[in-house]
Coordinates of C-alpha atoms and ligand atoms in Angstrom, one line a residue:
M19 CA 14.8 -27.0 8.8
S20 CA 14.0 -30.8 8.5
T21 CA 17.1 -32.9 9.5
E22 CA 17.3 -34.8 6.2
S23 CA 16.8 -31.7 4.0
T24 CA 19.6 -31.1 1.6
S25 CA 17.8 -28.1 0.1
Q26 CA 20.0 -25.1 0.0
N27 CA 17.0 -23.0 0.8
D28 CA 16.5 -24.8 4.1
I29 CA 20.2 -24.6 4.9
L30 CA 20.3 -20.9 4.1
F31 CA 17.1 -20.1 6.0
A32 CA 18.5 -21.8 9.1
R33 CA 21.7 -19.9 8.7
A34 CA 20.0 -16.6 8.1
Q35 CA 17.9 -17.0 11.2
Q36 CA 21.1 -17.0 13.3
T37 CA 21.9 -13.4 12.5
T38 CA 18.7 -11.8 11.2
P39 CA 15.2 -11.7 12.9
G40 CA 13.1 -14.4 11.2
G41 CA 15.9 -14.8 8.6
V42 CA 14.6 -12.0 6.4
N43 CA 14.9 -8.3 6.0
S44 CA 11.2 -7.7 5.4
P45 CA 8.6 -9.9 7.2
V46 CA 6.4 -10.9 4.3
R47 CA 9.4 -12.7 2.8
A48 CA 9.5 -15.2 5.7
F49 CA 6.5 -17.3 4.3
R50 CA 4.9 -17.1 7.8
S51 CA 1.5 -16.7 6.2
V52 CA 1.8 -19.7 3.9
G53 CA 4.2 -21.8 5.8
G54 CA 7.3 -23.6 4.5
T55 CA 10.7 -22.3 3.6
P56 CA 11.4 -19.1 1.7
R57 CA 13.2 -19.5 -1.5
F58 CA 16.6 -17.8 -1.5
I59 CA 17.0 -16.2 -5.0
T60 CA 20.4 -16.4 -6.6
R61 CA 19.6 -14.7 -10.0
A62 CA 16.8 -13.5 -12.1
Q63 CA 16.2 -12.9 -15.8
G64 CA 13.1 -11.6 -17.6
P65 CA 10.0 -13.3 -16.0
Y66 CA 12.1 -15.9 -14.1
F67 CA 14.1 -16.2 -11.0
Y68 CA 16.2 -19.1 -9.7
D69 CA 16.4 -20.4 -6.1
A70 CA 19.5 -21.7 -4.2
D71 CA 18.8 -25.2 -5.5
G72 CA 18.9 -23.9 -9.1
K73 CA 15.1 -24.3 -9.5
R74 CA 13.5 -21.9 -12.0
Y75 CA 10.3 -20.1 -11.1
I76 CA 8.0 -17.9 -13.1
D77 CA 8.0 -14.8 -10.9
Y78 CA 4.7 -12.9 -10.3
I79 CA 6.1 -10.7 -7.5
G80 CA 8.8 -8.8 -9.5
S81 CA 10.2 -7.5 -6.2
W82 CA 6.7 -6.4 -5.2
G83 CA 6.3 -4.2 -8.4
P84 CA 9.7 -2.7 -9.4
A85 CA 10.7 -5.3 -12.0
I86 CA 8.0 -4.2 -14.5
V87 CA 10.3 -4.4 -17.5
G88 CA 11.5 -7.9 -16.5
H89 CA 14.4 -8.9 -14.3
A90 CA 18.0 -7.9 -15.4
H91 CA 16.8 -6.0 -18.5
P92 CA 19.9 -5.4 -20.5
K93 CA 19.3 -1.6 -20.9
V94 CA 18.7 -1.2 -17.1
V95 CA 21.8 -3.3 -16.2
K96 CA 24.0 -1.3 -18.6
A97 CA 22.7 2.0 -17.2
V98 CA 23.5 0.9 -13.7
Q99 CA 27.0 -0.4 -14.7
D100 CA 27.8 2.9 -16.5
A101 CA 26.5 5.0 -13.6
A102 CA 28.4 2.9 -11.0
A103 CA 31.6 3.3 -12.9
N104 CA 31.3 7.1 -12.3
G105 CA 30.9 6.7 -8.5
L106 CA 28.1 5.3 -6.3
S107 CA 27.0 8.3 -4.3
F108 CA 28.0 11.9 -3.8
G109 CA 25.7 13.5 -1.3
A110 CA 25.5 16.4 -3.7
P111 CA 23.0 17.3 -6.6
T112 CA 23.4 15.5 -9.9
L113 CA 21.9 16.0 -13.4
G114 CA 20.2 12.6 -13.1
E115 CA 18.1 13.8 -10.2
V116 CA 17.0 16.9 -12.2
E117 CA 16.0 14.7 -15.1
M118 CA 14.1 12.3 -12.8
A119 CA 12.2 15.1 -11.2
E120 CA 11.4 16.6 -14.7
T121 CA 10.2 13.2 -15.9
L122 CA 7.9 12.6 -12.9
C123 CA 6.5 16.1 -13.2
R124 CA 5.8 15.5 -16.9
L125 CA 4.3 12.1 -16.5
V126 CA 2.2 12.8 -13.4
P127 CA 0.2 16.0 -14.1
S128 CA -0.7 16.6 -10.4
I129 CA 3.0 16.9 -9.6
E130 CA 4.6 20.3 -10.1
Q131 CA 7.5 19.7 -7.7
V132 CA 8.9 16.5 -6.3
R133 CA 11.4 15.3 -3.7
L134 CA 13.2 12.0 -4.2
V135 CA 13.7 9.6 -1.2
S136 CA 14.8 6.0 -0.9
S137 CA 11.7 4.1 0.1
G138 CA 7.9 4.1 -0.1
T139 CA 7.8 4.5 3.7
E140 CA 9.9 7.7 3.5
A141 CA 7.7 9.0 0.7
T142 CA 4.4 8.6 2.6
M143 CA 5.9 9.6 5.9
S144 CA 7.2 12.8 4.4
A145 CA 3.9 13.5 2.6
L146 CA 2.0 13.2 5.9
R147 CA 4.5 15.6 7.6
L148 CA 4.1 18.0 4.8
A149 CA 0.3 17.8 5.0
R150 CA 0.4 18.5 8.7
G151 CA 2.9 21.2 8.3
A152 CA 1.1 23.0 5.5
T153 CA -2.4 22.8 7.3
G154 CA -1.3 23.2 10.9
R155 CA -3.6 20.3 11.6
D156 CA -2.8 16.9 13.4
K157 CA -5.5 14.5 12.4
I158 CA -5.0 12.1 9.5
V159 CA -7.4 9.6 7.9
K160 CA -6.4 6.2 6.5
F161 CA -8.3 3.1 5.5
E162 CA -8.2 -0.4 7.0
G163 CA -6.3 -2.8 4.8
C164 CA -4.3 0.0 3.1
Y165 CA -0.5 -0.2 3.8
H166 CA 1.6 2.9 3.5
G167 CA 4.9 1.6 4.9
H168 CA 6.0 1.4 8.5
A169 CA 6.0 5.0 9.7
D170 CA 4.7 5.1 13.3
S171 CA 1.5 7.0 12.8
L172 CA 0.5 4.6 10.0
L173 CA 0.9 1.4 11.9
V174 CA -2.6 1.6 13.3
K175 CA -5.8 -0.4 13.1
A176 CA -9.3 0.8 13.4
G177 CA -10.4 2.1 16.7
S178 CA -12.9 0.2 18.9
G179 CA -15.9 2.2 17.6
L180 CA -16.7 4.0 14.5
L181 CA -14.9 7.3 14.2
T182 CA -12.7 6.5 17.2
F183 CA -9.0 7.0 16.8
G184 CA -6.7 4.1 16.0
N185 CA -4.7 1.7 18.1
P186 CA -1.2 0.6 17.3
T187 CA -0.7 -2.5 15.2
S188 CA 2.9 -2.8 16.2
A189 CA 4.7 -3.0 19.5
G190 CA 6.9 0.0 20.1
V191 CA 4.4 2.5 18.7
P192 CA 3.1 4.7 21.6
E193 CA -0.6 5.3 21.8
D194 CA 0.2 9.0 21.5
F195 CA 1.7 8.5 18.0
V196 CA -1.6 7.1 16.6
K197 CA -4.1 9.1 18.6
H198 CA -4.5 11.5 15.6
T199 CA -5.0 8.7 13.1
L200 CA -8.6 7.8 12.1
V201 CA -9.1 4.5 10.4
L202 CA -12.1 4.1 8.2
D203 CA -13.5 1.4 5.9
Y204 CA -12.3 1.4 2.3
N205 CA -15.0 2.2 -0.3
N206 CA -17.3 3.5 2.5
I207 CA -18.5 6.9 1.5
A208 CA -20.9 7.4 4.4
Q209 CA -18.1 6.9 7.0
L210 CA -15.9 9.4 5.2
E211 CA -18.8 12.0 5.1
D212 CA -19.5 11.4 8.8
A213 CA -15.8 11.9 9.6
F214 CA -15.6 15.2 7.7
E215 CA -18.9 16.4 9.1
S216 CA -17.8 15.9 12.7
M217 CA -14.1 16.9 12.4
G218 CA -13.4 18.0 8.8
D219 CA -11.7 21.3 9.6
T220 CA -9.2 19.5 11.9
I221 CA -8.2 16.8 9.3
A222 CA -4.8 17.5 7.9
C223 CA -5.0 14.8 5.2
V224 CA -6.6 11.7 3.9
I225 CA -4.1 9.0 2.6
V226 CA -5.4 6.2 0.3
E227 CA -4.2 3.6 -2.0
P228 CA -6.4 4.5 -5.1
V229 CA -6.0 0.9 -6.2
A230 CA -5.3 -1.1 -3.1
G231 CA -2.6 -3.8 -3.4
N232 CA -2.0 -4.6 0.3
M233 CA -5.3 -6.3 1.0
N234 CA -5.0 -8.3 -2.1
L235 CA -6.1 -6.2 -5.1
I236 CA -9.2 -4.1 -4.3
R237 CA -10.3 -1.3 -6.6
A238 CA -11.5 2.0 -5.1
T239 CA -14.9 2.8 -6.6
P240 CA -14.9 6.1 -8.6
E241 CA -17.6 7.5 -6.4
F242 CA -15.4 6.8 -3.3
L243 CA -12.4 8.7 -4.7
R244 CA -14.6 11.5 -6.2
R245 CA -16.3 12.1 -2.8
M246 CA -12.9 12.0 -1.1
R247 CA -11.6 14.7 -3.4
E248 CA -14.7 16.8 -2.9
L249 CA -14.5 16.6 0.9
C250 CA -10.8 17.3 1.1
T251 CA -11.3 20.4 -1.1
Q252 CA -14.3 21.6 0.9
H253 CA -12.5 21.3 4.2
G254 CA -9.0 22.3 3.2
S255 CA -7.5 18.8 3.8
V256 CA -4.7 17.4 1.7
L257 CA -5.6 14.4 -0.4
I258 CA -2.6 12.0 -0.6
F259 CA -2.7 9.2 -3.2
D260 CA -0.2 6.6 -2.1
E261 CA 0.8 5.3 -5.6
V262 CA 4.0 3.6 -4.4
M263 CA 2.5 0.4 -5.9
S264 CA -0.1 1.7 -8.4
G265 CA 2.1 4.4 -9.9
F266 CA 3.5 3.5 -13.3
R267 CA 1.9 0.0 -12.6
V268 CA -1.8 0.4 -13.5
A269 CA -1.2 3.1 -16.1
L270 CA 1.6 5.5 -17.2
G271 CA 0.0 8.2 -15.1
G272 CA -1.0 5.8 -12.3
A273 CA -4.4 5.4 -10.8
Q274 CA -5.0 9.1 -10.8
E275 CA -4.9 8.9 -14.6
L276 CA -7.3 5.9 -14.6
Y277 CA -9.8 7.7 -12.3
G278 CA -9.2 11.2 -13.6
I279 CA -8.8 12.5 -10.1
A280 CA -5.9 14.8 -9.1
P281 CA -4.7 14.4 -5.5
D282 CA -2.8 17.2 -3.7
L283 CA 0.2 14.9 -3.0
T284 CA 1.3 11.7 -4.6
A285 CA 3.7 9.1 -3.1
L286 CA 5.7 7.0 -5.6
G287 CA 8.2 4.2 -5.3
K288 CA 8.9 0.7 -6.7
V289 CA 8.7 1.1 -10.5
I290 CA 10.5 4.5 -10.5
G291 CA 13.6 2.8 -9.1
G292 CA 13.4 -0.1 -11.4
G293 CA 14.6 -2.3 -8.6
L294 CA 16.9 0.1 -6.9
P295 CA 16.0 2.4 -4.0
V296 CA 14.2 5.4 -5.5
A297 CA 10.8 6.7 -4.2
A298 CA 9.3 10.2 -4.2
F299 CA 6.6 12.5 -3.0
G300 CA 5.3 15.4 -5.0
G301 CA 2.4 17.8 -5.6
S302 CA 1.7 21.4 -6.3
A303 CA 4.7 23.8 -6.1
E304 CA 2.7 25.8 -3.5
L305 CA 2.5 22.7 -1.2
M306 CA 6.1 21.5 -1.9
H307 CA 7.5 25.0 -1.1
N308 CA 6.8 24.1 2.5
M309 CA 9.7 21.7 2.4
A310 CA 13.2 22.5 3.8
P311 CA 15.4 24.2 2.9
I312 CA 12.9 26.8 1.6
G313 CA 10.1 25.9 4.0
P314 CA 9.5 24.9 7.6
V315 CA 8.9 21.1 7.0
Y316 CA 12.1 19.1 7.5
Q317 CA 12.9 16.0 5.5
A318 CA 16.3 14.6 4.4
G319 CA 18.2 11.5 3.2
T320 CA 21.8 10.6 2.6
L321 CA 21.0 8.5 -0.4
S322 CA 18.1 10.4 -1.7
G323 CA 18.4 10.8 -5.5
N324 CA 21.3 8.3 -5.6
P325 CA 22.9 8.4 -9.0
V326 CA 23.0 4.7 -9.6
A327 CA 19.5 4.1 -8.4
V328 CA 18.2 7.0 -10.5
A329 CA 20.0 5.5 -13.6
A330 CA 18.0 2.3 -13.0
G331 CA 14.8 4.2 -12.5
M332 CA 15.2 6.6 -15.5
T333 CA 16.0 3.6 -17.8
T334 CA 12.9 1.8 -16.6
L335 CA 10.7 4.9 -17.0
A336 CA 12.1 5.3 -20.6
I337 CA 11.0 1.7 -21.4
V338 CA 7.5 2.0 -19.9
Q339 CA 7.0 5.1 -22.1
E340 CA 7.4 3.1 -25.2
P341 CA 4.2 3.1 -27.3
G342 CA 1.7 0.4 -26.3
F343 CA 3.7 -0.7 -23.2
Y344 CA 0.7 -0.6 -20.8
D345 CA -1.8 -1.9 -23.4
K346 CA 0.4 -5.0 -23.6
L347 CA 1.0 -5.2 -19.9
S348 CA -2.7 -5.0 -19.1
A349 CA -3.5 -7.6 -21.8
Q350 CA -1.1 -10.1 -20.3
A351 CA -2.5 -9.6 -16.8
G352 CA -5.9 -10.0 -18.3
K353 CA -4.9 -13.3 -20.0
L354 CA -3.5 -14.6 -16.7
V355 CA -6.6 -13.7 -14.8
A356 CA -8.9 -15.2 -17.4
G357 CA -6.9 -18.4 -17.7
L358 CA -6.7 -18.9 -13.9
T359 CA -10.4 -18.4 -13.6
A360 CA -11.2 -20.9 -16.4
A361 CA -8.8 -23.4 -14.9
A362 CA -10.5 -23.1 -11.5
Q363 CA -13.9 -23.4 -13.0
E364 CA -12.9 -26.6 -14.8
A365 CA -11.8 -28.1 -11.5
G366 CA -14.9 -26.8 -9.6
V367 CA -12.8 -24.7 -7.3
T368 CA -14.4 -21.5 -5.9
F369 CA -12.1 -18.8 -7.3
C370 CA -12.2 -15.4 -9.0
A371 CA -9.6 -12.9 -10.0
D372 CA -9.2 -9.3 -11.1
S373 CA -6.5 -7.2 -12.7
V374 CA -5.8 -3.5 -13.2
G375 CA -3.1 -2.7 -15.6
G376 CA -0.1 -4.8 -14.7
M377 CA -1.3 -5.9 -11.2
F378 CA -3.7 -8.6 -10.3
G379 CA -5.6 -10.2 -7.4
M380 CA -6.6 -13.8 -6.9
Y381 CA -9.5 -14.6 -4.5
F382 CA -10.7 -18.0 -3.2
S383 CA -14.2 -16.6 -2.9
T384 CA -17.3 -16.3 -5.1
N385 CA -17.0 -12.6 -5.9
V386 CA -14.2 -10.1 -6.3
P387 CA -14.0 -8.2 -3.0
S388 CA -14.6 -4.5 -2.8
T389 CA -14.0 -4.2 1.0
Y390 CA -11.4 -5.3 3.5
G391 CA -14.0 -7.5 5.2
Q392 CA -15.0 -9.2 2.0
M393 CA -11.4 -9.9 1.2
M394 CA -10.7 -11.3 4.7
A395 CA -13.6 -13.7 4.2
G396 CA -11.8 -15.5 1.4
D397 CA -10.6 -19.1 1.9
K398 CA -7.0 -18.5 3.1
T399 CA -6.3 -22.3 3.6
R400 CA -7.3 -23.0 0.0
F401 CA -5.0 -20.1 -1.1
N402 CA -2.1 -21.6 0.8
S403 CA -2.6 -25.0 -0.8
F404 CA -2.7 -23.3 -4.2
F405 CA 0.4 -21.2 -3.4
H406 CA 2.4 -24.3 -2.5
G407 CA 1.1 -26.3 -5.4
M408 CA 2.1 -23.6 -7.8
L409 CA 5.5 -23.2 -6.1
D410 CA 6.1 -26.9 -6.6
E411 CA 5.2 -26.4 -10.3
G412 CA 7.7 -23.6 -10.6
V413 CA 5.4 -20.6 -10.3
Y414 CA 6.0 -18.1 -7.6
F415 CA 3.0 -16.0 -6.4
A416 CA 3.0 -13.6 -3.4
P417 CA 3.5 -15.8 -0.2
A418 CA 0.3 -14.4 1.4
A419 CA -3.4 -14.3 0.5
F420 CA -3.5 -10.6 1.2
E421 CA -1.0 -9.4 -1.4
A422 CA -1.4 -8.4 -5.1
G423 CA 0.6 -10.0 -7.9
F424 CA 2.4 -8.4 -10.8
V425 CA 3.2 -9.2 -14.4
S426 CA 6.1 -7.7 -16.3
A427 CA 6.7 -6.9 -20.0
A428 CA 8.7 -10.2 -20.1
H429 CA 5.6 -12.3 -19.2
D430 CA 4.7 -13.2 -22.8
D431 CA 2.0 -15.6 -24.0
A432 CA 4.2 -18.7 -23.6
V433 CA 4.9 -17.8 -20.0
I434 CA 1.2 -17.1 -19.3
A435 CA 0.2 -20.4 -21.0
E436 CA 2.8 -22.3 -18.9
T437 CA 1.3 -20.7 -15.7
I438 CA -2.2 -21.7 -16.7
E439 CA -1.3 -25.3 -17.5
A440 CA 0.4 -25.5 -14.1
A441 CA -2.7 -24.0 -12.5
R442 CA -4.9 -26.6 -14.2
R443 CA -2.9 -29.4 -12.5
V444 CA -2.9 -27.7 -9.1
F445 CA -6.6 -26.8 -9.1
A446 CA -7.4 -30.4 -10.0
R447 CA -5.3 -31.5 -7.0
I448 CA -6.8 -29.1 -4.4
A449 CA -10.5 -29.3 -5.6
Ligands
LIG523 P1 8.6 0.5 1.1 O1 9.0 1.3 2.4 O2 8.5 -1.0 1.4 O3 9.6 0.8 -0.1 O4 7.2 1.0 0.6 C1 6.1 0.9 1.6 C2 4.8 0.9 0.8 C3 4.1 2.1 0.7 N1 2.9 2.2 0.1 C4 2.4 1.1 -0.6 C5 1.1 1.2 -1.3 C6 3.1 -0.1 -0.6 O5 2.6 -1.2 -1.2 C7 4.4 -0.2 0.1 C8 5.2 -1.5 0.2 N2 4.6 -2.7 -0.4 C9 4.9 -3.9 0.2 C10 4.1 -5.0 -0.6 N3 2.9 -5.3 0.1 C11 6.4 -4.2 0.1 C12 6.8 -5.6 0.5 C13 7.5 -5.6 1.8 O6 7.0 -5.0 2.8 O7 8.5 -6.4 1.9

């Protein structure tokens, strides 16, 4: 904190660091990638949130996806208030959990049975364990740049050589915990075929973000996912779509609806909780019947299916099912992307952008990336200048060049236009 700063954000950040590592409860919030002081949010409404100095921002994170109907939507807030008035948590089944499970099974055709959990990490970790338990196999395949939460066997980077097993990306993860994790290149069909040719019948599962949002936004090619589906079917491996971010974000039926490909298991989160902790994993009844208490694969959670969180999630899911919701959301993201691209072009800044449904990516490079390496080649320094320029203008994008952005139903034409005007000024300054 600078000595003369009177910003409440600086004061709170200094205070927070006394009792919480890095002053944050999730690393990306610390602004380490972009520098500067994180904004401490005091309240949010619609497309906006407000920091500890009372400054208003147009929010393009939406809590990293959950706030798809806009912050503090009156229907969601009321549902939470009504549920809370009946008790916060019971540790026993409720009607709300049954209705949530029925809704997810109806809206995601590949899901016949589902288990609710409290975070995306739990959802993917449980799906992996189920895949290993159901197949009796140990090996798993993931892709560089895809993030599936912080379960040990998923905190792994590509091995030294092609088709060598991964090395931990985090301290505290023993080599043994990642020795069965193979890390391949996203959108690389040849590598996938080689892996299955050499060890296919020992692969328990492949886990993939069908629309990647943790290496900025990168679309899987249809051929990549189709070949993945074929190889998993051929070798009896479980195909897991991690739709924690893309689920109910890129389409009502998620990326699996967009691509017309049915995974064996799906992980969900974010939107299905509407901002409260609800996540889920589900698939065929046959696979899910491996789960305790009826099957041998154990998984549990004190707050799984929490009634207040489920009320927020169910109300959010009701709103996103309204006719035209995703057409409108996609249109708004498209307007944002087109406007930012035009503004950059006017200023002569090398920039491009892409959007899928209600999520978008911005790249300080000539072309939209389709691989992790192409994304990493983008001009991170220029992104950081743009990020801070927009922050000063009252527009809050993800505080890292390797994250996707999100629009909500509350980001109307006036909000998008205000964002583009701010971008025009910032692009002119950083050109
Ligand atoms: P959580 O455990 O954070 O609820 O979900 C983990 C996860 C799993 N799968 C995908 C595709 C995800 O995007 C995530 C979490 N996304 C990050 C955004 N990059 C959450 C932000 C954070 O880590 O604070």
